Coordinates of C-alpha atoms and ligand atoms in Angstrom, one line a residue:
X370 CA -41.4 -68.7 35.2
X371 CA -42.9 -66.5 32.6
X372 CA -40.4 -66.9 29.9
X373 CA -41.8 -66.1 26.4
X374 CA -43.3 -69.1 24.6
X375 CA -41.6 -69.7 21.2
X376 CA -43.8 -69.1 18.3
X377 CA -44.0 -72.4 16.4
X378 CA -44.1 -70.9 12.9
X379 CA -41.0 -68.8 12.9
X380 CA -38.7 -69.7 15.8
X381 CA -40.0 -73.0 17.3
X382 CA -37.4 -74.4 19.6
X383 CA -38.6 -77.6 21.1
X384 CA -35.8 -77.6 23.7
X385 CA -36.9 -74.2 25.0
X386 CA -40.4 -75.5 25.2
X387 CA -39.4 -78.7 27.0
X388 CA -37.7 -76.5 29.6
X389 CA -41.1 -75.3 30.6
X390 CA -42.2 -78.8 31.7
X391 CA -40.6 -79.9 34.9
X392 CA -41.3 -83.6 34.6
X393 CA -39.6 -83.8 31.2
X394 CA -36.3 -83.0 33.0
X395 CA -36.4 -86.2 35.0
X396 CA -35.0 -89.6 34.5
X397 CA -36.9 -92.9 34.7
X398 CA -35.2 -96.2 35.4
X399 CA -31.9 -94.3 35.1
X400 CA -32.7 -93.0 31.6
X401 CA -34.0 -89.7 30.2
X402 CA -37.8 -89.9 30.2
X403 CA -39.3 -90.3 26.7
X404 CA -43.0 -89.5 27.2
X405 CA -45.1 -91.0 24.4
X406 CA -48.3 -91.5 26.3
X407 CA -49.8 -88.1 25.6
X408 CA -53.2 -89.5 24.5
X409 CA -53.7 -90.7 28.0
X410 CA -52.7 -87.4 29.6
X411 CA -50.3 -84.7 28.7
X412 CA -47.6 -83.3 30.9
X413 CA -48.1 -80.0 32.6
X414 CA -46.1 -76.8 32.1
X415 CA -44.7 -74.9 35.1
X416 CA -47.3 -72.1 34.6
X417 CA -50.1 -74.6 35.2
X418 CA -48.5 -76.0 38.3
X419 CA -47.9 -72.4 39.6
X420 CA -51.5 -71.4 38.9
X421 CA -52.7 -74.4 40.9
X422 CA -50.5 -73.8 43.8
X423 CA -51.1 -70.1 43.6
X424 CA -54.8 -70.5 44.3
X425 CA -54.2 -72.6 47.4
X426 CA -51.4 -70.4 48.6
X427 CA -53.0 -67.0 48.0
X428 CA -56.8 -67.1 47.6
X429 CA -58.3 -70.4 48.5
X430 CA -62.1 -69.8 49.1
X431 CA -65.3 -71.2 47.9
X432 CA -66.9 -69.5 45.0
X433 CA -70.2 -67.7 44.2
X434 CA -71.0 -67.7 47.9
X435 CA -68.9 -65.4 50.0
X436 CA -68.7 -61.7 49.7
X437 CA -65.2 -61.5 51.2
X438 CA -62.1 -60.6 49.2
X439 CA -60.8 -64.2 48.7
X440 CA -64.2 -65.5 47.6
X441 CA -64.4 -62.7 45.1
X442 CA -61.0 -63.3 43.7
X443 CA -61.6 -67.1 43.4
X444 CA -64.9 -66.5 41.8
X445 CA -63.5 -64.1 39.3
X446 CA -60.6 -66.5 38.4
X447 CA -63.1 -69.4 38.0
X448 CA -65.4 -67.4 35.7
X449 CA -62.4 -66.2 33.8
X450 CA -61.6 -69.7 32.8
X451 CA -65.1 -70.1 31.5
X452 CA -64.7 -67.0 29.2
X453 CA -61.3 -68.3 28.1
X454 CA -62.8 -71.7 27.1
X455 CA -65.6 -70.0 25.3
X456 CA -63.1 -68.2 23.2
X457 CA -60.9 -71.3 22.8
X458 CA -63.7 -73.4 21.2
X459 CA -65.4 -70.3 19.6
X460 CA -68.7 -70.9 21.5
X461 CA -71.3 -68.1 21.2
X462 CA -71.7 -67.6 24.9
X463 CA -69.7 -68.3 28.1
X464 CA -73.0 -69.6 29.7
X465 CA -72.9 -72.5 27.3
X466 CA -69.6 -73.7 28.9
X467 CA -70.3 -76.2 31.8
X468 CA -67.5 -77.4 34.0
X469 CA -67.5 -81.1 34.8
X470 CA -64.9 -83.6 36.1
X471 CA -63.9 -84.7 32.6
X472 CA -65.0 -85.9 29.2
X473 CA -66.6 -89.0 30.8
X474 CA -68.7 -86.9 33.1
X475 CA -69.7 -84.5 30.2
X476 CA -70.9 -87.4 28.1
X477 CA -72.8 -89.0 31.0
X478 CA -74.4 -85.6 31.7
X479 CA -75.8 -85.4 28.1
X480 CA -76.9 -89.1 28.1
X481 CA -78.7 -88.6 31.3
X482 CA -80.1 -85.1 31.3
X483 CA -80.8 -84.9 27.6
X484 CA -81.3 -88.6 26.8
X485 CA -83.7 -89.3 29.6
X486 CA -86.0 -86.4 28.7
X487 CA -85.9 -86.7 24.9
X488 CA -85.5 -90.3 24.1
X489 CA -88.4 -92.8 24.0
X490 CA -89.0 -96.5 23.2
X491 CA -88.0 -97.4 19.7
X492 CA -85.7 -94.4 19.3
X493 CA -82.1 -94.8 18.1
X494 CA -78.7 -93.6 19.2
X495 CA -75.8 -93.8 16.7
X496 CA -72.2 -94.1 17.8
X497 CA -69.1 -95.3 15.9
X498 CA -66.9 -98.4 16.0
X499 CA -64.0 -96.1 17.0
X500 CA -65.4 -94.9 20.3
X501 CA -63.8 -94.9 23.7
X502 CA -65.8 -96.8 26.4
X503 CA -66.9 -93.5 27.8
X504 CA -68.8 -92.8 24.6
X505 CA -70.3 -96.3 24.5
X506 CA -71.4 -97.3 27.9
X507 CA -73.5 -94.1 28.8
X508 CA -75.5 -94.6 25.6
X509 CA -76.0 -98.3 26.3
X510 CA -77.3 -97.5 29.8
X511 CA -79.6 -94.9 28.3
X512 CA -80.8 -97.3 25.5
X513 CA -81.5 -100.1 28.1
X514 CA -83.5 -97.8 30.2
X515 CA -85.5 -96.4 27.4
X516 CA -85.9 -99.5 25.2
X517 CA -84.0 -97.6 22.5
X518 CA -81.5 -99.1 20.0
X519 CA -77.8 -98.4 19.8
X520 CA -76.4 -98.5 16.3
X521 CA -72.7 -98.3 15.2
X522 CA -71.0 -96.7 12.3
X523 CA -68.5 -99.2 11.0
X524 CA -64.8 -98.6 10.5
X525 CA -62.8 -99.9 7.6
X526 CA -59.4 -101.8 7.8
X527 CA -57.5 -98.5 7.6
X528 CA -59.4 -97.0 10.5
X529 CA -61.7 -94.6 8.5
X530 CA -65.3 -94.5 9.4
X531 CA -67.6 -95.8 6.6
X532 CA -69.8 -92.8 6.0
X533 CA -71.8 -94.5 3.2
X534 CA -73.1 -96.9 5.9
X535 CA -74.1 -94.0 8.2
X536 CA -76.4 -92.8 5.4
X537 CA -78.3 -96.2 5.8
X538 CA -78.2 -96.2 9.6
X539 CA -79.5 -92.8 10.1
X540 CA -83.3 -92.0 9.9
X541 CA -86.3 -90.5 11.5
X542 CA -85.9 -92.6 14.6
X543 CA -82.3 -91.3 15.2
X544 CA -82.3 -88.9 18.1
X545 CA -78.6 -88.7 19.0
X546 CA -75.4 -89.2 17.1
X547 CA -72.3 -89.3 19.4
X548 CA -68.9 -89.8 17.9
X549 CA -65.4 -88.8 18.7
X550 CA -63.7 -86.0 16.8
X551 CA -60.4 -87.9 17.0
X552 CA -59.9 -91.6 17.8
X553 CA -57.6 -92.3 20.9
X554 CA -56.6 -95.7 19.7
X555 CA -55.8 -95.1 16.0
X556 CA -55.5 -91.3 15.8
X557 CA -58.1 -91.1 13.0
X558 CA -59.5 -87.5 12.6
X559 CA -63.1 -88.2 11.8
X560 CA -65.2 -86.3 9.1
X561 CA -67.3 -84.7 11.8
X562 CA -68.6 -81.8 9.7
X563 CA -70.2 -84.4 7.3
X564 CA -71.5 -86.5 10.1
X565 CA -73.1 -83.4 11.8
X566 CA -74.7 -82.4 8.5
X567 CA -76.2 -85.9 7.9
X568 CA -77.5 -86.0 11.5
X569 CA -79.1 -82.6 11.4
X570 CA -80.8 -83.5 8.1
X571 CA -82.4 -86.4 10.0
X572 CA -83.3 -84.2 12.9
X573 CA -80.9 -85.7 15.4
X574 CA -78.6 -83.8 17.8
X575 CA -74.8 -84.5 17.7
X576 CA -72.4 -84.8 20.6
X577 CA -68.7 -84.8 19.7
X578 CA -66.2 -86.4 22.1
X579 CA -63.3 -84.0 21.7
X580 CA -61.0 -85.6 24.3
X581 CA -58.3 -86.3 21.7
X582 CA -58.9 -83.3 19.5
X583 CA -58.4 -80.1 21.5
X584 CA -54.7 -80.4 22.0
X585 CA -54.1 -80.8 18.2
X586 CA -56.9 -79.2 16.2
X587 CA -58.5 -75.8 16.3
X588 CA -62.0 -76.5 17.4
X589 CA -64.8 -74.1 16.3
X590 CA -68.1 -75.4 17.7
X591 CA -70.0 -72.7 15.7
X592 CA -68.4 -73.6 12.4
X593 CA -69.0 -77.3 13.1
X594 CA -72.5 -76.6 14.3
X595 CA -72.3 -79.5 16.8
X596 CA -74.9 -79.5 19.6
X597 CA -72.6 -80.7 22.3
X598 CA -68.8 -80.9 22.6
X599 CA -67.0 -82.7 25.4
X600 CA -63.3 -82.6 26.4
X601 CA -60.9 -82.9 29.3
X602 CA -58.4 -80.4 30.6
X603 CA -55.7 -83.0 31.4
X604 CA -55.2 -84.0 27.8
X605 CA -54.6 -80.3 27.0
X606 CA -51.7 -79.5 29.4
X607 CA -54.2 -78.8 32.2
X608 CA -54.9 -80.5 35.5
X609 CA -56.8 -83.7 36.0
X610 CA -60.4 -83.6 37.3
X611 CA -61.7 -80.9 35.0
X612 CA -63.8 -81.3 31.9
X613 CA -65.9 -79.2 29.7
X614 CA -69.3 -79.7 28.2
X615 CA -70.3 -77.1 25.6
X616 CA -74.0 -77.2 24.7
X617 CA -76.2 -75.0 22.6
X618 CA -78.2 -72.7 24.9
X619 CA -81.6 -73.9 23.7
X620 CA -80.7 -77.5 24.4
X621 CA -79.2 -76.9 27.8
X622 CA -82.2 -74.9 28.8
X623 CA -84.6 -77.6 27.7
X624 CA -82.7 -80.3 29.6
X625 CA -83.4 -81.4 33.2
X626 CA -80.7 -80.9 35.7
X627 CA -78.1 -83.7 36.0
X628 CA -77.4 -83.6 39.7
X629 CA -79.3 -81.8 42.5
X630 CA -77.6 -79.8 45.3
X631 CA -76.3 -76.4 46.2
X632 CA -75.5 -73.8 43.6
X633 CA -77.8 -75.2 40.9
X634 CA -81.0 -73.8 42.4
X635 CA -83.0 -70.6 42.2
X636 CA -85.3 -71.4 45.2
X637 CA -85.9 -74.5 47.3
X638 CA -89.0 -75.3 49.3
X639 CA -90.0 -78.8 50.4
X640 CA -92.8 -78.7 47.9
X641 CA -90.8 -77.5 44.8
X642 CA -87.4 -76.4 43.6
X643 CA -86.7 -74.0 40.8
X644 CA -83.4 -74.2 39.1
X645 CA -80.6 -71.8 38.4
X646 CA -79.9 -70.5 34.9
X647 CA -77.3 -72.3 32.7
X648 CA -74.4 -73.0 33.3
X649 CA -75.1 -73.2 37.1
X650 CA -78.0 -75.5 36.6
X651 CA -75.5 -78.2 35.8
X652 CA -72.8 -77.3 38.4
X653 CA -74.2 -78.7 41.6
X654 CA -72.0 -78.5 44.7
X655 CA -68.6 -77.0 45.2
X656 CA -66.8 -77.5 41.9
X657 CA -63.1 -78.3 41.3
X658 CA -62.2 -74.6 41.8
X659 CA -58.4 -74.9 41.9
X660 CA -58.1 -77.1 38.8
X661 CA -60.6 -75.0 36.8
X662 CA -58.5 -71.9 37.6
X663 CA -55.3 -73.7 36.6
X664 CA -57.0 -74.8 33.3
X665 CA -56.9 -71.2 32.2
X666 CA -53.1 -71.2 32.5
X667 CA -53.1 -74.3 30.2
X668 CA -55.2 -72.7 27.6
X669 CA -53.2 -69.5 27.7
X670 CA -50.1 -71.6 27.3
X671 CA -51.3 -73.5 24.3
X672 CA -52.7 -70.4 22.6
X673 CA -49.3 -68.8 23.2
X674 CA -47.7 -71.5 21.1
X675 CA -49.2 -70.0 18.0
X676 CA -51.2 -71.4 15.1
X677 CA -52.7 -74.9 15.9
X678 CA -52.1 -76.0 12.3
X679 CA -48.4 -75.4 12.9
X680 CA -48.5 -77.5 16.1
X681 CA -50.3 -80.3 14.1
X682 CA -47.7 -80.0 11.3
X683 CA -44.8 -80.5 13.8
X684 CA -46.5 -83.5 15.4
X685 CA -47.2 -84.9 11.9
X686 CA -43.5 -84.8 11.2
X687 CA -42.9 -87.0 14.3
X688 CA -45.8 -89.3 13.2
X689 CA -44.4 -89.7 9.7
X690 CA -40.9 -90.4 10.9
X691 CA -42.1 -92.9 13.4
X692 CA -44.5 -94.6 10.9
X693 CA -41.8 -94.9 8.2
X694 CA -39.2 -96.4 10.6
X695 CA -41.6 -98.7 12.4
X696 CA -42.7 -100.2 9.1
X697 CA -39.1 -101.3 8.5
X698 CA -39.3 -103.7 11.5
X699 CA -40.1 -107.2 10.4
X700 CA -43.3 -108.6 12.0
X701 CA -44.6 -105.1 13.0
X702 CA -48.1 -104.2 11.9
X703 CA -49.5 -100.8 12.3
X704 CA -53.1 -100.7 13.3
X705 CA -54.8 -97.7 11.9
X706 CA -53.5 -95.8 8.8
X707 CA -56.4 -93.5 8.2
X708 CA -56.3 -90.8 5.6
X709 CA -56.2 -88.1 8.3
X710 CA -54.5 -88.8 11.7
X711 CA -53.1 -86.9 14.7
X712 CA -49.7 -88.1 16.1
X713 CA -50.8 -91.5 17.3
X714 CA -49.2 -94.7 16.1
X715 CA -50.6 -98.0 17.3
X716 CA -49.0 -101.3 16.4
X717 CA -48.7 -105.0 17.2
X718 CA -45.6 -107.2 16.9
X719 CA -45.7 -110.8 15.6
X720 CA -44.6 -113.3 18.3
X721 CA -44.6 -110.8 21.1
X722 CA -47.2 -109.6 23.6
X723 CA -47.8 -105.9 23.8
X724 CA -47.4 -105.8 27.6
X725 CA -43.9 -107.3 27.4
X726 CA -42.8 -104.7 24.9
X727 CA -44.3 -102.0 27.0
X728 CA -42.4 -103.1 30.0
X729 CA -39.1 -103.4 28.1
X730 CA -39.5 -99.9 26.7
X731 CA -40.3 -98.6 30.2
X732 CA -36.9 -100.1 31.3
X733 CA -35.3 -97.8 28.8
X734 CA -37.3 -94.7 30.1
X735 CA -39.8 -94.8 27.3
X736 CA -43.5 -94.4 28.3
X737 CA -46.0 -95.9 25.8
X738 CA -49.5 -97.2 26.3
X739 CA -50.3 -100.9 25.9
X740 CA -53.6 -102.6 25.9
X741 CA -57.1 -102.0 24.5
X742 CA -57.0 -98.3 25.3
X743 CA -60.7 -98.5 26.5
X744 CA -61.8 -99.4 23.0
X745 CA -62.4 -103.1 23.3
X746 CA -65.0 -103.4 20.5
X747 CA -62.5 -101.7 18.1
X748 CA -59.8 -104.2 19.1
X749 CA -62.2 -107.1 18.6
X750 CA -62.9 -105.8 15.1
X751 CA -59.2 -105.9 14.3
X752 CA -59.0 -109.4 15.9
X753 CA -56.5 -108.3 18.5
X754 CA -56.5 -107.8 22.3
X755 CA -54.6 -104.6 22.3
X756 CA -51.8 -102.6 20.8
X757 CA -48.7 -100.7 21.7
X758 CA -49.5 -97.0 21.3
X759 CA -47.1 -94.1 21.0
X760 CA -48.8 -90.7 21.1
X761 CA -46.9 -87.6 20.4
X762 CA -47.2 -84.0 21.7
X763 CA -45.6 -80.8 20.8
X764 CA -42.7 -81.2 23.3
X765 CA -41.6 -84.5 21.8
X766 CA -38.5 -84.6 19.5
X767 CA -37.3 -86.4 16.4
X768 CA -34.4 -87.7 18.6
X769 CA -36.9 -89.3 20.9
X770 CA -38.6 -91.0 18.0
X771 CA -35.3 -92.3 16.7
X772 CA -34.4 -93.6 20.2
X773 CA -37.8 -95.3 20.5
X774 CA -37.5 -97.1 17.2
X775 CA -33.9 -98.1 17.9
X776 CA -34.9 -99.4 21.4
X777 CA -37.8 -101.4 19.9
X778 CA -35.5 -102.9 17.3
X779 CA -33.1 -104.0 20.1
X780 CA -35.9 -105.5 22.1
X781 CA -37.3 -107.4 19.1
X782 CA -33.9 -108.8 18.1
X783 CA -33.1 -109.9 21.6
X784 CA -36.4 -111.5 22.6
X785 CA -38.1 -112.7 19.5
Ligands
LIG884 N1 -62.9 -90.1 24.9 C1 -61.8 -90.3 24.3 C2 -61.7 -90.3 22.8 C3 -60.6 -90.5 25.1 O1 -59.5 -90.7 24.5 C4 -60.7 -90.6 26.5 C5 -59.6 -90.9 27.4 C6 -62.0 -90.3 27.1 C7 -63.1 -90.1 26.3 C8 -62.2 -90.2 28.5 O2 -61.6 -89.1 29.1 P1 -61.5 -88.8 30.6 O3 -60.7 -87.6 30.7 O4 -62.9 -88.6 31.1 O5 -60.9 -90.0 31.2 N2 -58.6 -91.7 26.7 C9 -57.5 -92.3 27.3 C10 -56.6 -93.0 26.5 O6 -56.5 -93.1 25.3 N3 -55.7 -93.5 27.4 O7 -56.0 -93.2 28.6 C11 -57.2 -92.4 28.6

């Protein structure tokens, strides 16, 4: 299974790469699978599936507890992933990497454990109009509880955040700014460095929702100087059920625990409990050992592909080809043409419902996402219920893009 990964820059062979993903070999509805739902979750290479099965087959044991050989091996592998993630996002210390069940859990952790302690009545939290529900609702819950106010950075008709408005929204009452690095519905790459600078000038902390960024962009939390960074393994060729929260040591130490239980304590008496050091303070109970271990295989895989900017360039070539061809279809409107985008193209079709188009594409073996993509406020702003979204990954091909556009044309001609 360990065939060498092609280096994107000099000898990228997408067909060799595709061979490493078992599911890409299958047919759907009698047609070759064209998987364009990568923003929802990416497919998994064989090495990740092997790592997952390998843990259960060879060294299944609980971690940090037993002194026996299997427990030691499992603990070492689990902690190895933590060090790999540290390196992957350029965090200063492995202790600043907390494993959660996903981006959603990471954001809820910060909203609860940081927000409850440091937010008061009259304080403000700023998010953006581009957010996924998981970076909206936790802040609403917090603001309701604390009598705080939620403010929203607007988005323009192209899908760019209006930073000039942020300058007016932000002030001495702003305690938290939480925005996504990349939008899942429109693909916009947000100017997060500028947002962080503005927030820090006002004394606020910044959480970046990196769910859509890590598979496409080289993330350096130190260069960004963000306070928290949240992402999910499953959007990065890794397993479901694992997420990461990076946080600056000083903030994580100042926060209360999120959940109580085993593993997160130093000492428990009925009178008082003292807590473990970070990261364990935030990892109560038996974690998702198998999937955390397999996540390392995913990171090694993606790092083995070479320079992230080359990956992005390849995906951009798919995006540009798709955008250009889609625009030729009469009645098709692209939603979101921001200045900087990852390989996500969202659109609506005059006279046809997005669900119908999604179903007809599925019949041809093409998997796209239809609906509001968990960004209902954003859809409302554009005056739509939802879109058809094609999101590309490194294993997609130009032939697939062409087939997708041709299929769409046939559907539109037949049904409209
Ligand atoms: N934030 C963003 C920007 C996302 O795109 C998603 C998932 C989440 C948070 C939540 O991540 P989770 O792993 O905790 O579920 N986005 C999508 C999507 O676009 N289609 O399906 C899931």
